[in-house]
PDB file of C-alpha atoms in Angstrom:
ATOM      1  CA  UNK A1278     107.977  97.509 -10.479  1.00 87.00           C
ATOM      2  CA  UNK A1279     106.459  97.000 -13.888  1.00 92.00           C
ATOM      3  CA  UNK A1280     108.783  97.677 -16.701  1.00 96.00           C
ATOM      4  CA  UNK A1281     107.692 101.104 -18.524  1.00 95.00           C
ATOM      5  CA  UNK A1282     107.842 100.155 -22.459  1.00 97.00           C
ATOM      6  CA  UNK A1283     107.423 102.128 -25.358  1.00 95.00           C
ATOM      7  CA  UNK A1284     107.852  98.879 -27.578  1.00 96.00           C
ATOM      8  CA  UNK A1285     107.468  95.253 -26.744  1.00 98.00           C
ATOM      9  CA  UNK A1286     111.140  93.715 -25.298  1.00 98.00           C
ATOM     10  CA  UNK A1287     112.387  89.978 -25.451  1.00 98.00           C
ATOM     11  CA  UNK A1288     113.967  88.190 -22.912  1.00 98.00           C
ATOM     12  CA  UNK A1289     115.468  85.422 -24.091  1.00 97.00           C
ATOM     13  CA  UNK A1290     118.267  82.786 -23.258  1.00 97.00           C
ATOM     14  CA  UNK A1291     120.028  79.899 -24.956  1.00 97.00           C
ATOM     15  CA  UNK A1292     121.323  76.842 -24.383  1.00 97.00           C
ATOM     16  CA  UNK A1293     124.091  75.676 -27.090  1.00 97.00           C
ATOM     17  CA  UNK A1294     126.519  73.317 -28.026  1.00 97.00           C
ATOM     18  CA  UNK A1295     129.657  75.589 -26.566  1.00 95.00           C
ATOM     19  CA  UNK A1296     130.617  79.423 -26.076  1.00 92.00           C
ATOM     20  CA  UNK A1297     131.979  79.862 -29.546  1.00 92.00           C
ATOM     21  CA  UNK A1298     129.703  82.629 -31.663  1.00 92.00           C
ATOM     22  CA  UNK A1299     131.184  81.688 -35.290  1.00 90.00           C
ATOM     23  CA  UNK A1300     131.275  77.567 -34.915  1.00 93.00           C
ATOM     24  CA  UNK A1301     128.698  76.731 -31.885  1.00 96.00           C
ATOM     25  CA  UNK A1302     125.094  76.405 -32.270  1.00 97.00           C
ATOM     26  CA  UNK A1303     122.029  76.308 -30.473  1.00 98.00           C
ATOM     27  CA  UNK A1304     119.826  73.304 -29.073  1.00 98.00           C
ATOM     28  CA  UNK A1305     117.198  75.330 -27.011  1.00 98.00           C
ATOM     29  CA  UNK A1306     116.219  78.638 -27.219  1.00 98.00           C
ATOM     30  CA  UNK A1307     113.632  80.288 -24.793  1.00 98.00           C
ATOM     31  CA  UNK A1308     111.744  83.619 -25.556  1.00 98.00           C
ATOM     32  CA  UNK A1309     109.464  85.804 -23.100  1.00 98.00           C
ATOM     33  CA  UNK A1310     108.000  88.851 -24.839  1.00 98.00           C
ATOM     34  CA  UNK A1311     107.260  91.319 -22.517  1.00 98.00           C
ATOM     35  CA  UNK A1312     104.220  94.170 -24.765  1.00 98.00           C
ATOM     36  CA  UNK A1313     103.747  97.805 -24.030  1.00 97.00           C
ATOM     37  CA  UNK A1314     101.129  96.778 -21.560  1.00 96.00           C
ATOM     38  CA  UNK A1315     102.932  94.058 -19.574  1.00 95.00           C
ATOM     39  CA  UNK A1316     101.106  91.365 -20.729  1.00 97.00           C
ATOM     40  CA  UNK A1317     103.543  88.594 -21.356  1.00 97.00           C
ATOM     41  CA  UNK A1318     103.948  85.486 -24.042  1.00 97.00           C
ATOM     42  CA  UNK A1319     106.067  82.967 -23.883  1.00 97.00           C
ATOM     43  CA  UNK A1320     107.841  80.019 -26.302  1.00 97.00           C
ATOM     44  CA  UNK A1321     110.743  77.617 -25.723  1.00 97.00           C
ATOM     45  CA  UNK A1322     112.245  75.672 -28.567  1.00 97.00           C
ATOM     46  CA  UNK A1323     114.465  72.662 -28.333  1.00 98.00           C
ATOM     47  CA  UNK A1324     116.719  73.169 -31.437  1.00 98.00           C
ATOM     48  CA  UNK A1325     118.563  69.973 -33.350  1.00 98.00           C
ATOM     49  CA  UNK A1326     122.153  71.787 -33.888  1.00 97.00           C
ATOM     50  CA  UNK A1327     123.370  69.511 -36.734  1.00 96.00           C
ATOM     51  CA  UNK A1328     126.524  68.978 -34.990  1.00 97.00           C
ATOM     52  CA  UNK A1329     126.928  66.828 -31.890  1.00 97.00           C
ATOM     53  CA  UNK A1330     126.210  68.239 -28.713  1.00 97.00           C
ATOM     54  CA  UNK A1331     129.934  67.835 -26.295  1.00 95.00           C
ATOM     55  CA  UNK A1332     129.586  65.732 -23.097  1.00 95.00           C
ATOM     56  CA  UNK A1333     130.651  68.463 -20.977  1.00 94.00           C
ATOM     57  CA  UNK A1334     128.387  70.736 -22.637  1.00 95.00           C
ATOM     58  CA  UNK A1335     125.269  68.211 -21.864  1.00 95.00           C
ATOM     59  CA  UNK A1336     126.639  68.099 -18.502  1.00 93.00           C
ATOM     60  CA  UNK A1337     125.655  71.509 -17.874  1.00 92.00           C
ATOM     61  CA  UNK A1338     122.360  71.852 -19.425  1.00 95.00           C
ATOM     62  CA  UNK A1339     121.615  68.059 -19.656  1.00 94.00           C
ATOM     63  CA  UNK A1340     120.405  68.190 -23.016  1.00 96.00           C
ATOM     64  CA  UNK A1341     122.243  65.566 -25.549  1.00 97.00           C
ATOM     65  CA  UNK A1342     121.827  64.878 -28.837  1.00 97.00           C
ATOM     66  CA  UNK A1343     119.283  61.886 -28.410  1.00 97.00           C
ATOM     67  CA  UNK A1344     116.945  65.245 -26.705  1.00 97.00           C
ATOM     68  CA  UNK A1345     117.085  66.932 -29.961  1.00 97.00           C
ATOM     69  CA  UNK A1346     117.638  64.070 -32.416  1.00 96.00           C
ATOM     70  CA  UNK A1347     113.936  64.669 -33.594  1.00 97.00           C
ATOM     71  CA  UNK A1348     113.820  68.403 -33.388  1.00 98.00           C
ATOM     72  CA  UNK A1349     112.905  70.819 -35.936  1.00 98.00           C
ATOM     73  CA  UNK A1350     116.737  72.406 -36.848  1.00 98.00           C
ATOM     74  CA  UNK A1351     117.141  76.214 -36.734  1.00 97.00           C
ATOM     75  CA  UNK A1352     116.548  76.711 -40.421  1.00 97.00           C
ATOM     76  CA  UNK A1353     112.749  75.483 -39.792  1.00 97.00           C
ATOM     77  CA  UNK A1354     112.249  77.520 -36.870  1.00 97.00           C
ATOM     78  CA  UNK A1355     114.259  80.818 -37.586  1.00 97.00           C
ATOM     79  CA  UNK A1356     110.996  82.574 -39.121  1.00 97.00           C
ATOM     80  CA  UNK A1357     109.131  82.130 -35.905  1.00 97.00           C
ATOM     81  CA  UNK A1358     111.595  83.388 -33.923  1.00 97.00           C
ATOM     82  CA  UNK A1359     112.538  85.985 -36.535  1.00 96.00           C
ATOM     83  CA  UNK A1360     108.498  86.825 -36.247  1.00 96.00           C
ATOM     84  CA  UNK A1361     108.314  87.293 -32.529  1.00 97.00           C
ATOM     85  CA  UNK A1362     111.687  89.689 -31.862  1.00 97.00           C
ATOM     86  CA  UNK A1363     111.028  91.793 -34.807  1.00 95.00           C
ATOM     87  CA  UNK A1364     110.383  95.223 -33.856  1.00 95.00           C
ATOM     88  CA  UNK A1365     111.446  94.109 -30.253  1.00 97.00           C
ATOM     89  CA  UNK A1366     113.992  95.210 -27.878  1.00 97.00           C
ATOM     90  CA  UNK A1367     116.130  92.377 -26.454  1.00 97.00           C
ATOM     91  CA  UNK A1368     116.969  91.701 -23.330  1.00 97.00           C
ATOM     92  CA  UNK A1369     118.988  88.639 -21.543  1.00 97.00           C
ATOM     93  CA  UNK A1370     121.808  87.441 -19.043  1.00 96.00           C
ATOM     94  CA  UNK A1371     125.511  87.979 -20.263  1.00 93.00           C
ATOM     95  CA  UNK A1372     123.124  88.450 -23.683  1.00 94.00           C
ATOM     96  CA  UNK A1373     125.056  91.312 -25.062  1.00 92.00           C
ATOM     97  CA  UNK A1374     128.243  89.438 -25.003  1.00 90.00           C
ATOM     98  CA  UNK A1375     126.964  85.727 -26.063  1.00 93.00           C
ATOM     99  CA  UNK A1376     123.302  85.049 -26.581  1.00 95.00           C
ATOM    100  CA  UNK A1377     122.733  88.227 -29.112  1.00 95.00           C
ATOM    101  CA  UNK A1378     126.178  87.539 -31.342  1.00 93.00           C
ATOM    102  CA  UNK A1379     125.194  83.909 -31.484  1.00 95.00           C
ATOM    103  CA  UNK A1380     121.839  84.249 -32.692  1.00 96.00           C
ATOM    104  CA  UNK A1381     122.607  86.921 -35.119  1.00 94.00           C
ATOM    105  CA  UNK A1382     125.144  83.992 -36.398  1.00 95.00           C
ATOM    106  CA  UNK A1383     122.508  81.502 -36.576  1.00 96.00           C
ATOM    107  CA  UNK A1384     120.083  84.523 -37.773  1.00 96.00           C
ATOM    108  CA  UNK A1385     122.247  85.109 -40.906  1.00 95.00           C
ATOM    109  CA  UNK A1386     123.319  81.774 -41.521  1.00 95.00           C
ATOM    110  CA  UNK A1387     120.038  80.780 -42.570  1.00 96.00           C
ATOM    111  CA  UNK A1388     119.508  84.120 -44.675  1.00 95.00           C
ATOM    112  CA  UNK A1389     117.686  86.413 -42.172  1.00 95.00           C
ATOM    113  CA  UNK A1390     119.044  89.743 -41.907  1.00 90.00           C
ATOM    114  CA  UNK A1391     119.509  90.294 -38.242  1.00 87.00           C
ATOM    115  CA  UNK A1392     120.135  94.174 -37.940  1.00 85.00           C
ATOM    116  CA  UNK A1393     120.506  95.686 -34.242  1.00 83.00           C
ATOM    117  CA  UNK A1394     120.842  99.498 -35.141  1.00 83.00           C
ATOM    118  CA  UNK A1395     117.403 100.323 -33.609  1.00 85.00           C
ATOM    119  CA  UNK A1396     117.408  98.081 -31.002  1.00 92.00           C
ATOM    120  CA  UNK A1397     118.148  98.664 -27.320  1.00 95.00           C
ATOM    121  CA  UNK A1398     119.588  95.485 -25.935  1.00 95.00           C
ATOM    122  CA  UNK A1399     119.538  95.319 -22.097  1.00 96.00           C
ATOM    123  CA  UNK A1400     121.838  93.387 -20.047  1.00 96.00           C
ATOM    124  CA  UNK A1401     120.561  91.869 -16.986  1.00 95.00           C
ATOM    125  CA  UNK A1402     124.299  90.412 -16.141  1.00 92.00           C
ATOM    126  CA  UNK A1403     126.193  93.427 -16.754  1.00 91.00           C
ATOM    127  CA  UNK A1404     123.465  96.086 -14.393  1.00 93.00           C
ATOM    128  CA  UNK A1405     124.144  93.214 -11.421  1.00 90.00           C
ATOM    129  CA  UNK A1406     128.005  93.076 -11.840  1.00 86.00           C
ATOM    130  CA  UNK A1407     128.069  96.785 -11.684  1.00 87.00           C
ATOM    131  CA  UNK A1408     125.907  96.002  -8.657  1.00 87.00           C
ATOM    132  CA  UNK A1409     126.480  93.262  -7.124  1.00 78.00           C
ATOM    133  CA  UNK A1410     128.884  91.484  -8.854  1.00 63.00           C
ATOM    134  CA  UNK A1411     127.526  87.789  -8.900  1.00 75.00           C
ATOM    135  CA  UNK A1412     126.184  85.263 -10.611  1.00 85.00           C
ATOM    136  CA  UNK A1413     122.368  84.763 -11.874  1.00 90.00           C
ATOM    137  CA  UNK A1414     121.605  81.975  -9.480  1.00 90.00           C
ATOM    138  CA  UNK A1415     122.706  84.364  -6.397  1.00 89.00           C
ATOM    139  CA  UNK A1416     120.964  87.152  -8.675  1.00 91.00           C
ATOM    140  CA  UNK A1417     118.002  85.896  -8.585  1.00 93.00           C
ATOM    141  CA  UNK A1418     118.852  84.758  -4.559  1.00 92.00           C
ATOM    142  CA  UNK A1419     119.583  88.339  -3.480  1.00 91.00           C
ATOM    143  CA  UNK A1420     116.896  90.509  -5.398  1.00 93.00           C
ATOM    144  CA  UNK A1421     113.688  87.615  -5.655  1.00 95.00           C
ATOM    145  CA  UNK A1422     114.618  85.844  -2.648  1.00 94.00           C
ATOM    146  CA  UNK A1423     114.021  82.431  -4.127  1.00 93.00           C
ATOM    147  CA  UNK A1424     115.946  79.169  -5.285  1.00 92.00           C
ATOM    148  CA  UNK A1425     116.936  79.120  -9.255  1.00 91.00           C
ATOM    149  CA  UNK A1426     116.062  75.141  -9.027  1.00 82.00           C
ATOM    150  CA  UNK A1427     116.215  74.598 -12.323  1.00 80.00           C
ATOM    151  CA  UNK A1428     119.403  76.648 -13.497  1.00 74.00           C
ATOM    152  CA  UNK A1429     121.089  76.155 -16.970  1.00 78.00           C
ATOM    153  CA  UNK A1430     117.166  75.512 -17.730  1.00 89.00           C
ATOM    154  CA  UNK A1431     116.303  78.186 -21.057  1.00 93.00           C
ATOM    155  CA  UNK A1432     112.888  78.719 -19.862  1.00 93.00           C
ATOM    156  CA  UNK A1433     113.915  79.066 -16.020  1.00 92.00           C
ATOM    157  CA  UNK A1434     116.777  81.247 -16.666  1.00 93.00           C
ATOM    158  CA  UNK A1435     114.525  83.706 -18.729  1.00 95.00           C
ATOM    159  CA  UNK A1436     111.744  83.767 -16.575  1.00 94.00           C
ATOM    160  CA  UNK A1437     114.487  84.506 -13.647  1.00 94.00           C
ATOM    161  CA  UNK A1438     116.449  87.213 -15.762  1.00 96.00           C
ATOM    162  CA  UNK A1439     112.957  89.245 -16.160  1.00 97.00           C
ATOM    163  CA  UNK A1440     112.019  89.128 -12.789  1.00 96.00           C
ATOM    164  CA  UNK A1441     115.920  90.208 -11.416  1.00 96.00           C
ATOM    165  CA  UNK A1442     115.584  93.395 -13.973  1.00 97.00           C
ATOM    166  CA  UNK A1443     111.772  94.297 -12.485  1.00 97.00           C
ATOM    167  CA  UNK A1444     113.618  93.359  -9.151  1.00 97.00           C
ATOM    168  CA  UNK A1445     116.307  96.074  -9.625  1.00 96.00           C
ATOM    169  CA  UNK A1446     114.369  98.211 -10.748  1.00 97.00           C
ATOM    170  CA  UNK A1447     112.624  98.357  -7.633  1.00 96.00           C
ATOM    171  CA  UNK A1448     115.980  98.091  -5.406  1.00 95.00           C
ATOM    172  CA  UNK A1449     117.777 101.212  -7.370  1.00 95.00           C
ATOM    173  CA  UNK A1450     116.126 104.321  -7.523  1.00 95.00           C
ATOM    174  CA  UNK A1451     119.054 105.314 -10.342  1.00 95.00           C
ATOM    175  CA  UNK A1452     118.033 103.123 -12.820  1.00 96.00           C
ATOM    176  CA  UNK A1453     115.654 104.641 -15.109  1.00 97.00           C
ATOM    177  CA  UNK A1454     112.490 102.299 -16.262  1.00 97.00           C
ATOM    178  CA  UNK A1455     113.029 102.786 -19.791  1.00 97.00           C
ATOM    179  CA  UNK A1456     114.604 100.837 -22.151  1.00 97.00           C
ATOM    180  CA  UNK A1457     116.662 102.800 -24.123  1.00 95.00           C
ATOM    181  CA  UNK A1458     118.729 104.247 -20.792  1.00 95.00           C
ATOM    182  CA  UNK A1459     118.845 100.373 -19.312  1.00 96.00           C
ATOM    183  CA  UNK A1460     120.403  99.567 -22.364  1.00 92.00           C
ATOM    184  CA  UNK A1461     123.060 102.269 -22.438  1.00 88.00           C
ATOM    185  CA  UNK A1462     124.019 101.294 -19.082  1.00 90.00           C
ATOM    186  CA  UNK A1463     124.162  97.519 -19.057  1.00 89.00           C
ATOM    187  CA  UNK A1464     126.778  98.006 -22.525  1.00 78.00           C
ATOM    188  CA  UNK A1465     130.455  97.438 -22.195  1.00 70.00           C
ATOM    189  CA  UNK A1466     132.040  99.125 -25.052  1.00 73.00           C
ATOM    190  CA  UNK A1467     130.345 100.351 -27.904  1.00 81.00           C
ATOM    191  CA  UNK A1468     130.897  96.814 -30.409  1.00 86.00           C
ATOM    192  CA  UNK A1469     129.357  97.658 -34.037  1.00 89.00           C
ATOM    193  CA  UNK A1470     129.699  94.165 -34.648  1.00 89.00           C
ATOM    194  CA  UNK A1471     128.355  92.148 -31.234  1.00 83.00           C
ATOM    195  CA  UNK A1472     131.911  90.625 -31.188  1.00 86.00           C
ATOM    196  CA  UNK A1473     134.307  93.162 -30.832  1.00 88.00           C
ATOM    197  CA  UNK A1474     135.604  92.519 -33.523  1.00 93.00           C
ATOM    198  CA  UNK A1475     135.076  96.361 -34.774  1.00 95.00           C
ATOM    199  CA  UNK A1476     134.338  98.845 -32.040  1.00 93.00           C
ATOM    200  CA  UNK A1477     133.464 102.218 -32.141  1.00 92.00           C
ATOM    201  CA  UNK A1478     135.893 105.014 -30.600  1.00 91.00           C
ATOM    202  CA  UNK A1479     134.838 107.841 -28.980  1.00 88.00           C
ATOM    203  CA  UNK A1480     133.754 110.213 -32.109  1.00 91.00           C
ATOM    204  CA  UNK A1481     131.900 107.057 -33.147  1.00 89.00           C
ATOM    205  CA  UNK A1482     133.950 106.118 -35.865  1.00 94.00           C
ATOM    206  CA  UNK A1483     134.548 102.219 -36.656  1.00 96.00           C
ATOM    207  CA  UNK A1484     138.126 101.170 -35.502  1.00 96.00           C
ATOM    208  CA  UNK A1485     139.046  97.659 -34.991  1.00 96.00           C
ATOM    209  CA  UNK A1486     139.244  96.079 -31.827  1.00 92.00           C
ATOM    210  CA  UNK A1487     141.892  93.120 -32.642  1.00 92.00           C
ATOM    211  CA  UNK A1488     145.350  92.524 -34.675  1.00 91.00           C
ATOM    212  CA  UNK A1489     147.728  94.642 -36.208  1.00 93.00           C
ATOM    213  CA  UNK A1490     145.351  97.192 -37.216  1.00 95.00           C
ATOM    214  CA  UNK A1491     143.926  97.860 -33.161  1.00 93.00           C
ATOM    215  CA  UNK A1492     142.493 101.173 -33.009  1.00 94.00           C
ATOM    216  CA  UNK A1493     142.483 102.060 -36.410  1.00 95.00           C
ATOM    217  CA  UNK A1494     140.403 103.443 -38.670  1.00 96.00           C
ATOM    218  CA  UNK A1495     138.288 100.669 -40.890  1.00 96.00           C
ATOM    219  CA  UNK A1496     137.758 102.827 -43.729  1.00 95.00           C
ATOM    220  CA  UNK A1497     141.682 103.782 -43.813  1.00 95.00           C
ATOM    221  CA  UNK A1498     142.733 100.605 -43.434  1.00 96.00           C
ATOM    222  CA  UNK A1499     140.363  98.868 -46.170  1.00 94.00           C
ATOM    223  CA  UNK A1500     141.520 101.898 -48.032  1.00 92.00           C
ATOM    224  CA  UNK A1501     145.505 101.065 -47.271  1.00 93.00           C
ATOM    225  CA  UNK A1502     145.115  97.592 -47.212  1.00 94.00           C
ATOM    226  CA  UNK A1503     142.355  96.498 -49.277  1.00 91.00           C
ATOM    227  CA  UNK A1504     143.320  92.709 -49.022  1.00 94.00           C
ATOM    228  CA  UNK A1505     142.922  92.445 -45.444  1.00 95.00           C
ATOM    229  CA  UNK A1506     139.090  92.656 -46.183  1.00 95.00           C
ATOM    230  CA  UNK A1507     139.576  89.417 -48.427  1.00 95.00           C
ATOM    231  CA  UNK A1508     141.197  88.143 -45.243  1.00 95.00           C
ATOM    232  CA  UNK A1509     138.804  88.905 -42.971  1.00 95.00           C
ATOM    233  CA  UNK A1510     136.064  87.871 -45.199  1.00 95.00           C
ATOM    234  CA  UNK A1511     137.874  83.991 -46.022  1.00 93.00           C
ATOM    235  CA  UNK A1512     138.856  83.516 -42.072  1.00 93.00           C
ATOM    236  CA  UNK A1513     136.964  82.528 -39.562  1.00 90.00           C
ATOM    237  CA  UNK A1514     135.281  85.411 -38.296  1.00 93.00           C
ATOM    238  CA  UNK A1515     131.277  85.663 -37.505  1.00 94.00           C
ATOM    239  CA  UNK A1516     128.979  86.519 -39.822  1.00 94.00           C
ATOM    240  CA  UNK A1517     127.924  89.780 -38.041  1.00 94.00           C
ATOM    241  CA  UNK A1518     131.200  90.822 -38.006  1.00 95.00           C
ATOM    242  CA  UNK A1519     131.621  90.070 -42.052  1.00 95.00           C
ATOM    243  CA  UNK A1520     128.502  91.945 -42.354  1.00 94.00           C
ATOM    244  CA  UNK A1521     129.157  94.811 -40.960  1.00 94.00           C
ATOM    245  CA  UNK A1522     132.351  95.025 -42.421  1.00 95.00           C
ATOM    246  CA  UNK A1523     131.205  95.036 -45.836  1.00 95.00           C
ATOM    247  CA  UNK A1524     128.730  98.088 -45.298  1.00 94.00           C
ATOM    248  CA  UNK A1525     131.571  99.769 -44.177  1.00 95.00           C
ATOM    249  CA  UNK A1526     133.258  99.215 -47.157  1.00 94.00           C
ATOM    250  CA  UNK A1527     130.195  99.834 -49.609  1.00 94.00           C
ATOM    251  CA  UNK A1528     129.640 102.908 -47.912  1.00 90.00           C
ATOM    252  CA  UNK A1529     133.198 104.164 -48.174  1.00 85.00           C
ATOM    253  CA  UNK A1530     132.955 103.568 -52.014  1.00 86.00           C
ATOM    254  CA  UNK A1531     129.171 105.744 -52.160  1.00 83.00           C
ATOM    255  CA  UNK A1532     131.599 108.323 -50.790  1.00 77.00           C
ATOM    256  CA  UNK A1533     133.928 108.433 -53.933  1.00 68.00           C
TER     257      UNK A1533
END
């Protein structure tokens, strides 16, 4: 089953120097853009990090640093990448919970706004697990009937994460071919900052999802507590999540 579009989607992967969104960065990154018609095009980027790359980490993708030693670094390739998803819906493996937060980090930390509020992000991973409950490798196994040779590969695992989705779309007459429903489904909770970090309740209000202040109200608390945004904002937290926190903030003040 083709995939019924009524805007070009990206599948896309990464591989990175470990799984934290605020420190980690990324050393390939591998994009299939799927257009209204089907037609398909395709671009994989090894990525120099600018921090070493972890032996364990290598030993999963097998790229080191001497593989990306003379690659272009994100900075140089952001507005290519920045060029191809715009307008796009995304799409990836475990993508909602990883590969989207980390390359809205890498997005903003080179100055590009990175805005998902009218994008439908699909989630191969999380449609499977309600599913199936595996892994991509038997994913791509059980629905494709063929060997993911090549795993922890960017370009392999994106190629294999758009054929699963056309898979089960075929398998599951539930599923609805259209973006905007797949991506409903394949969310966990509603995150208005990719992280978690703030989630959205069920009136769609901004609480946040950590801390002292769980479940609560942003607005009241940045009201109540206006130094825990200096807090937030000096601490370690994502960019995304700093982001969003400020509109929330400069929007509360339009209100006065």
């Amino acid at each position: 089953m083709e995939l019924k579009l009524t805007r070009p989607i990206c599948f896309f992967d990464l591989e990175t120097t470990g799984t934290n969104i605020s420190k980690d960065r990324i050393v390939e990154i591998s994009i299939l853009k799927v257009f209204e018609n089907n037609n398909k095009e395709s671009y994989t980027w090894k990525v120099n990090p600018g921090i070493p790359i972890p032996k364990e980490t290598t030993a999963i993708h097998g790229i080191s640093d001497e593989d990306v030693a003379n690659e272009p670094k994100f900075d140089e390739l952001a507005p290519k990448i920045n060029a191809m998803i715009k307008g796009c819906d995304l799409a990836g493996y475990n993508s909602n919970r990883f590969d989207i937060p980390l390359l809205a980090e890498e997005m903003l930390r080179v100055g590009i706004d990175f805005d998902l509020k009218k994008v439908n992000a699909v989630d191969v991973q999380t449609i499977f697990h309600k599913k199936e409950k595996r892994t991509l490798e038997a994913a791509y196994k059980f629905y494709c009937d063929k060997d993911l040779t090549d795993a922890h590969s960017a370009e392999a695992d994106t190629n294999a994460t758009y054929e699963v989705l056309k898979s089960q779309l075929d398998r599951y007459p539930d599923l609805e071919n259209d973006t905007k429903w797949l991506s409903t489904y394949s969310a966990h909770k509603k995150f208005a900052d990719l992280a978690g970090f703030i989630i959205l309740n069920k009136k769609d209000e901004e609480v946040f999802g950590f801390g002292k202040f769980r479940g609560k109200k942003v607005e009241d608390v940045l009201e109540k507590e206006p130094g825990y945004f200096g807090w937030i904002q000096n601490s370690d937290f994502p960019l995304y999540t700093k982001k969003v926190l400020t509109a929330i903030k400069l929007r509360k003040l339009a209100t006065k």
